Tab-separated table of C-alpha atoms in Angstrom:
chain	number	residue	atom	x	y	z
A	140	MET	CA	68.426	26.275	136.630
A	141	GLY	CA	71.033	28.787	136.905
A	142	ARG	CA	73.079	28.439	133.499
A	143	ASP	CA	71.456	25.860	132.064
A	144	ALA	CA	68.366	27.658	131.983
A	145	TRP	CA	70.056	31.026	130.919
A	146	LYS	CA	71.375	28.761	127.962
A	147	MET	CA	67.686	28.369	127.282
A	148	ILE	CA	66.540	31.937	126.749
A	149	GLY	CA	65.646	32.885	123.168
A	150	ARG	CA	65.735	28.980	122.079
A	151	THR	CA	62.639	27.631	123.804
A	152	PRO	CA	60.023	26.007	121.458
A	153	SER	CA	56.863	27.261	121.958
A	154	TYR	CA	56.138	24.994	125.103
A	155	ILE	CA	58.828	25.605	127.178
A	156	VAL	CA	59.160	29.546	128.812
A	157	ALA	CA	62.285	30.054	130.091
A	158	VAL	CA	61.384	32.389	133.840
A	159	ARG	CA	63.526	34.639	136.143
A	160	PRO	CA	61.127	34.188	139.184
A	161	LEU	CA	63.577	36.603	140.778
A	162	ARG	CA	64.389	40.581	139.522
A	163	LYS	CA	65.754	43.391	140.684
A	164	GLY	CA	65.991	41.112	144.098
A	165	ALA	CA	61.868	41.095	144.068
A	166	ILE	CA	59.851	37.836	143.472
A	167	THR	CA	58.489	38.287	139.716
A	168	ASP	CA	56.609	34.266	140.211
A	169	PHE	CA	55.911	33.376	143.773
A	170	GLU	CA	55.487	29.676	142.943
A	171	VAL	CA	57.965	29.338	140.712
A	172	THR	CA	60.485	31.011	143.308
A	173	GLN	CA	59.166	28.334	145.604
A	174	GLU	CA	59.683	25.291	143.254
A	175	MET	CA	63.399	26.739	142.576
A	176	ILE	CA	63.983	27.198	146.675
A	177	ARG	CA	62.433	23.767	147.089
A	178	LEU	CA	64.833	21.954	144.906
A	179	LEU	CA	68.012	24.309	146.215
A	180	LEU	CA	66.786	22.407	149.200
A	181	LYS	CA	66.684	18.623	147.969
A	182	ARG	CA	69.991	19.298	146.137
A	183	VAL	CA	71.463	19.605	149.334
A	184	GLY	CA	69.411	16.370	151.237
A	185	VAL	CA	66.525	18.156	152.687
A	186	ASN	CA	63.289	16.069	153.335
A	187	ARG	CA	60.159	16.487	155.121
A	188	PHE	CA	62.164	15.200	158.526
A	189	ASN	CA	65.106	17.217	157.790
A	190	ARG	CA	63.719	21.097	157.920
A	191	PRO	CA	66.758	23.536	157.619
A	192	ARG	CA	67.084	26.926	158.543
A	193	VAL	CA	67.945	29.570	155.843
A	194	VAL	CA	69.700	32.332	155.218
A	195	ILE	CA	68.515	34.699	151.810
A	196	CYS	CA	70.681	36.985	150.537
A	197	VAL	CA	68.256	40.206	149.433
A	198	PRO	CA	68.915	43.763	148.198
A	199	SER	CA	69.244	46.643	150.789
A	200	ALA	CA	66.828	48.152	149.370
A	201	ILE	CA	63.814	45.043	149.456
A	202	THR	CA	60.892	46.592	150.915
A	203	ALA	CA	58.488	44.806	153.865
A	204	VAL	CA	56.169	43.487	150.680
A	205	GLU	CA	59.192	41.860	149.150
A	206	LYS	CA	60.575	40.496	152.755
A	207	ARG	CA	57.591	39.122	153.520
A	208	ALA	CA	57.198	37.329	149.994
A	209	VAL	CA	61.166	35.642	149.801
A	210	THR	CA	60.651	34.732	153.261
A	211	GLU	CA	57.023	32.932	152.727
A	212	ALA	CA	58.389	30.971	149.408
A	213	ALA	CA	61.081	30.124	151.510
A	214	ARG	CA	59.051	28.384	154.713
A	215	LYS	CA	56.418	26.931	151.926
A	216	ALA	CA	59.753	25.736	149.980
A	217	GLY	CA	60.629	24.014	153.078
A	218	ALA	CA	62.937	25.687	155.295
A	219	THR	CA	61.878	25.910	159.446
A	220	GLU	CA	63.429	29.434	159.398
A	221	ALA	CA	63.839	31.720	157.129
A	222	GLN	CA	66.215	35.329	157.599
A	223	LEU	CA	67.314	37.581	154.920
A	224	ILE	CA	71.019	39.444	155.265
A	225	GLU	CA	71.513	42.403	152.641
A	226	GLN	CA	74.088	41.765	150.521
A	227	PRO	CA	76.502	43.968	150.911
A	228	MET	CA	77.160	42.234	153.955
A	229	ALA	CA	77.086	39.141	152.960
A	230	ALA	CA	79.695	39.619	150.493
A	231	ALA	CA	81.867	41.167	153.530
A	232	ILE	CA	81.712	38.416	155.832
A	233	GLY	CA	82.451	36.171	152.644
A	234	ALA	CA	85.644	38.511	151.224
A	235	GLY	CA	87.021	38.045	155.256
A	236	LEU	CA	86.474	41.629	155.395
A	237	PRO	CA	87.166	42.886	159.354
A	238	ILE	CA	83.534	43.957	159.459
A	239	ASN	CA	83.538	44.083	163.674
A	240	GLU	CA	86.582	46.286	163.916
A	241	PRO	CA	86.213	49.673	164.761
A	242	MET	CA	87.202	50.420	160.793
A	243	ALA	CA	85.944	51.562	157.445
A	244	ASN	CA	84.773	48.083	155.103
A	245	MET	CA	83.614	49.433	152.081
A	246	VAL	CA	81.908	47.037	149.777
A	247	VAL	CA	80.023	47.715	146.069
A	248	ASP	CA	78.195	44.551	145.093
A	249	ILE	CA	77.553	44.994	141.848
A	250	GLY	CA	74.533	41.848	141.202
A	251	GLY	CA	72.699	41.511	138.229
A	252	GLY	CA	69.821	43.781	138.980
A	253	THR	CA	70.681	46.265	141.316
A	254	SER	CA	73.954	47.867	142.338
A	255	GLU	CA	74.515	48.269	146.188
A	256	THR	CA	77.246	49.986	148.310
A	257	ALA	CA	77.924	50.060	151.918
A	258	LEU	CA	79.986	51.628	154.789
A	259	ILE	CA	79.892	48.842	156.997
A	260	SER	CA	81.693	49.260	161.104
A	261	LEU	CA	81.886	47.902	164.421
A	262	GLY	CA	79.383	44.848	162.682
A	263	GLY	CA	76.456	47.472	161.358
A	264	VAL	CA	75.684	49.456	158.433
A	265	VAL	CA	76.829	53.048	158.195
A	266	ALA	CA	76.210	54.135	155.069
A	267	LEU	CA	74.311	52.773	152.260
A	268	GLN	CA	73.109	53.437	148.516
A	269	ALA	CA	71.542	51.030	146.127
A	270	VAL	CA	69.858	51.583	142.727
A	271	ARG	CA	67.935	48.854	140.805
A	272	ILE	CA	70.861	48.943	138.726
A	273	GLY	CA	72.670	45.783	137.817
A	274	SER	CA	75.057	44.005	134.605
A	275	PHE	CA	71.311	42.924	132.902
A	276	ASP	CA	70.515	46.836	132.608
A	277	ILE	CA	74.271	46.775	130.641
A	278	ASP	CA	73.304	44.185	128.705
A	279	ALA	CA	70.334	45.928	127.753
A	280	ALA	CA	71.490	49.233	126.710
A	281	ILE	CA	74.143	46.667	124.334
A	282	ILE	CA	70.707	45.104	122.945
A	283	THR	CA	69.056	48.880	122.463
A	284	TYR	CA	72.055	50.364	121.116
A	285	ILE	CA	72.422	47.855	118.438
A	286	ARG	CA	68.764	48.328	117.396
A	287	ARG	CA	68.651	51.737	117.457
A	288	GLU	CA	72.156	52.536	115.551
A	289	TYR	CA	72.835	49.270	113.086
A	290	GLY	CA	69.252	48.202	112.668
A	291	ILE	CA	69.883	44.945	114.226
A	292	ALA	CA	67.965	42.593	117.361
A	293	ILE	CA	70.504	40.640	119.470
A	294	GLY	CA	70.124	38.430	122.417
A	295	GLU	CA	70.513	38.845	125.561
A	296	GLN	CA	73.468	36.639	125.330
A	297	THR	CA	74.656	38.239	122.641
A	298	ALA	CA	74.679	40.561	124.700
A	299	GLU	CA	76.824	39.688	127.301
A	300	GLU	CA	79.058	37.976	125.559
A	301	ILE	CA	79.456	41.253	123.844
A	302	LYS	CA	80.251	43.081	127.741
A	303	ILE	CA	82.855	39.991	128.556
A	304	LEU	CA	85.114	40.541	125.315
A	305	ILE	CA	84.754	44.415	124.865
A	306	GLY	CA	82.955	45.753	127.455
A	307	SER	CA	84.672	48.554	130.024
A	308	ALA	CA	83.582	51.477	131.953
A	309	HIS	CA	86.970	52.831	131.166
A	310	PRO	CA	89.257	53.342	128.396
A	311	THR	CA	91.629	50.433	128.449
A	312	PRO	CA	95.175	50.088	126.454
A	313	GLU	CA	94.351	46.880	124.429
A	314	GLU	CA	90.426	47.660	123.157
A	315	GLY	CA	89.428	45.417	120.778
A	316	ARG	CA	86.604	44.636	118.381
A	317	ALA	CA	83.715	42.173	117.993
A	318	GLU	CA	81.599	40.506	115.069
A	319	VAL	CA	78.436	40.715	116.196
A	320	ARG	CA	75.586	38.068	114.381
A	321	GLY	CA	71.605	38.923	114.746
A	322	ARG	CA	68.825	39.440	112.537
A	323	GLU	CA	68.358	42.815	110.703
A	324	LEU	CA	65.096	44.579	111.816
A	325	MET	CA	64.265	45.656	107.723
A	326	SER	CA	64.811	42.075	106.045
A	327	GLY	CA	64.653	40.333	108.875
A	328	LEU	CA	67.647	38.093	107.410
A	329	PRO	CA	70.923	37.545	109.068
A	330	ARG	CA	73.813	40.232	109.490
A	331	THR	CA	76.750	40.276	111.577
A	332	ILE	CA	78.487	43.699	112.356
A	333	ILE	CA	81.888	44.644	113.945
A	334	LEU	CA	81.717	46.383	117.117
A	335	SER	CA	83.980	48.512	118.439
A	336	ALA	CA	84.965	48.863	122.671
A	337	ALA	CA	84.622	52.468	122.387
A	338	GLU	CA	81.177	52.352	121.223
A	339	VAL	CA	79.766	49.479	123.537
A	340	ARG	CA	81.864	51.950	125.769
A	341	VAL	CA	79.536	55.011	125.066
A	342	ALA	CA	76.264	52.006	124.924
A	343	ILE	CA	76.531	51.463	128.619
A	344	SER	CA	77.901	55.122	129.506
A	345	ASP	CA	74.279	55.600	131.448
A	346	PRO	CA	73.904	52.134	133.884
A	347	VAL	CA	77.449	52.888	134.273
A	348	ASN	CA	77.264	56.077	135.110
A	349	ALA	CA	74.035	55.456	137.401
A	350	MET	CA	76.654	52.865	139.816
A	351	VAL	CA	79.835	55.310	139.818
A	352	ASP	CA	77.461	57.947	140.873
A	353	SER	CA	75.849	56.082	143.542
A	354	VAL	CA	79.204	54.897	145.630
A	355	LEU	CA	79.781	58.662	145.277
A	356	ALA	CA	77.210	59.198	146.815
A	357	CYS	CA	77.949	56.851	149.640
A	358	LEU	CA	81.324	57.772	149.705
A	359	SER	CA	80.088	61.055	150.934
A	360	GLU	CA	78.282	59.901	153.992
A	361	ALA	CA	80.897	58.767	155.510
A	362	PRO	CA	81.878	60.259	158.505
A	363	PRO	CA	85.491	61.715	158.506
A	364	GLU	CA	87.092	59.013	160.113
A	365	LEU	CA	85.905	56.714	158.798
A	366	ALA	CA	86.476	58.533	155.430
A	367	GLN	CA	89.844	58.391	156.383
A	368	ASP	CA	90.147	54.500	156.898
A	369	LEU	CA	89.127	53.997	153.640
A	370	ILE	CA	92.676	55.910	152.335
A	371	GLU	CA	93.835	53.351	154.045
A	372	HIS	CA	91.712	50.212	153.106
A	373	GLY	CA	89.927	50.753	150.236
A	374	ILE	CA	87.065	49.722	148.150
A	375	HIS	CA	86.015	46.035	147.400
A	376	LEU	CA	84.033	45.792	144.586
A	377	VAL	CA	82.348	42.264	144.704
A	378	GLY	CA	79.401	40.242	142.279
A	379	GLY	CA	79.496	39.792	139.070
A	380	GLY	CA	79.156	43.258	137.198
A	381	SER	CA	82.299	44.247	139.502
A	382	LEU	CA	83.955	42.399	136.630
A	383	LEU	CA	83.193	44.895	134.065
A	384	LYS	CA	86.958	46.085	132.322
A	385	GLY	CA	88.157	49.372	133.663
A	386	LEU	CA	85.220	49.745	136.525
A	387	ASP	CA	87.871	49.640	139.062
A	388	LEU	CA	89.565	52.828	137.653
A	389	ARG	CA	86.785	54.052	136.478
A	390	ILE	CA	85.882	54.518	140.348
A	391	ALA	CA	88.881	54.810	141.843
A	392	LYS	CA	89.699	58.085	139.455
A	393	GLU	CA	86.453	59.415	140.367
A	394	SER	CA	86.219	58.655	143.593
A	395	GLU	CA	90.400	59.220	144.005
A	396	VAL	CA	89.934	56.141	146.729
A	397	PRO	CA	91.876	52.724	146.011
A	398	VAL	CA	89.883	50.249	144.642
A	399	GLN	CA	90.565	46.026	144.293
A	400	LEU	CA	88.674	43.480	143.537
A	401	VAL	CA	87.962	40.513	146.187
A	402	ARG	CA	89.475	37.232	144.881
A	403	GLN	CA	86.100	35.835	145.183
A	404	PRO	CA	83.629	38.217	143.438
A	405	LEU	CA	81.323	36.002	142.413
A	406	GLU	CA	80.788	33.802	145.063
A	407	SER	CA	81.745	35.863	148.256
A	408	VAL	CA	77.706	37.036	148.515
A	409	VAL	CA	77.149	33.015	149.005
A	410	LEU	CA	80.306	32.721	151.063
A	411	GLY	CA	79.257	35.015	153.519
A	412	ALA	CA	75.665	33.717	153.827
A	413	GLY	CA	76.684	29.887	153.998
A	414	ARG	CA	79.565	31.291	156.967
A	415	VAL	CA	76.670	32.646	158.385
A	416	VAL	CA	74.695	29.137	158.717
A	417	GLU	CA	77.674	27.947	160.053
A	418	SER	CA	78.110	30.579	162.982
A	419	TYR	CA	73.896	31.051	162.802
A	420	GLU	CA	73.620	32.137	166.899
A	421	GLU	CA	77.309	34.066	167.166
A	422	LEU	CA	75.962	36.363	163.842
A	423	ARG	CA	72.327	36.666	164.238
A	424	ASP	CA	72.899	40.633	164.544
A	425	MET	CA	73.474	40.363	160.687
A	426	PHE	CA	70.067	39.514	160.418
A	427	MET	CA	68.014	42.384	158.837
A	428	GLY	CA	66.014	44.243	161.113
A	429	ALA	CA	67.692	42.468	163.965
A	430	ARG	CA	70.190	45.576	164.878
A	431	ARG	CA	68.684	48.455	162.799
């Protein structure tokens, strides 16, 4: 599971299949998702005599059918109770933001398949914008660009490496180049090209623009009093996709609001879920459908 399975994508023999049981926050393979949850519960010492309550973080825009599928998978995997919490809310809790105070807390959560912007105050979501576009879409855009412009096929792992090395949402002082190896489509032979940071920025412009537009749309829905708070407290970026170089600068430039990366952007959502589990009864109002 996880990173070990990710390393196998594109490298497996015919009798092994690497799958993503969840895509863009929705279950694509119910049985594999159920087994994945069962293995995760087993890792923390759960057995048939010790059935826990489980909190699962999901995209805010998840449908009713998708909600039922996730909670049913968790229960069949061994959970005695399964509750859902919106990822931006979990991220805000994990980042230690004062979500129960009468002030604006804006969180932008950029995951693998979704990007969500939530304005939170007094323990509830005041404004929300979500798009089913995330860092995997940035990888896909890089793959498409190299195939179209150079006639070379690369894999998902190579695209992710390019994104990390020279990907950016805004020009930076130190823009490098990357050596990219792939398979030439015409000859089928291995080939190496040199890719610039500027090219990658062009390649990923569509998904990045969609993410930024979503943030701006959420800002436009903020009540005047909370909008005033944002000038002082700023926007908080979380999620793996928030690590894209220059994304904070791009959002700050277009929104004219301060933007900062939280201390643990990769772990904020799961840390928030953990705190909800620890204070289960106290934080019940945070579960999806509990208040809104």
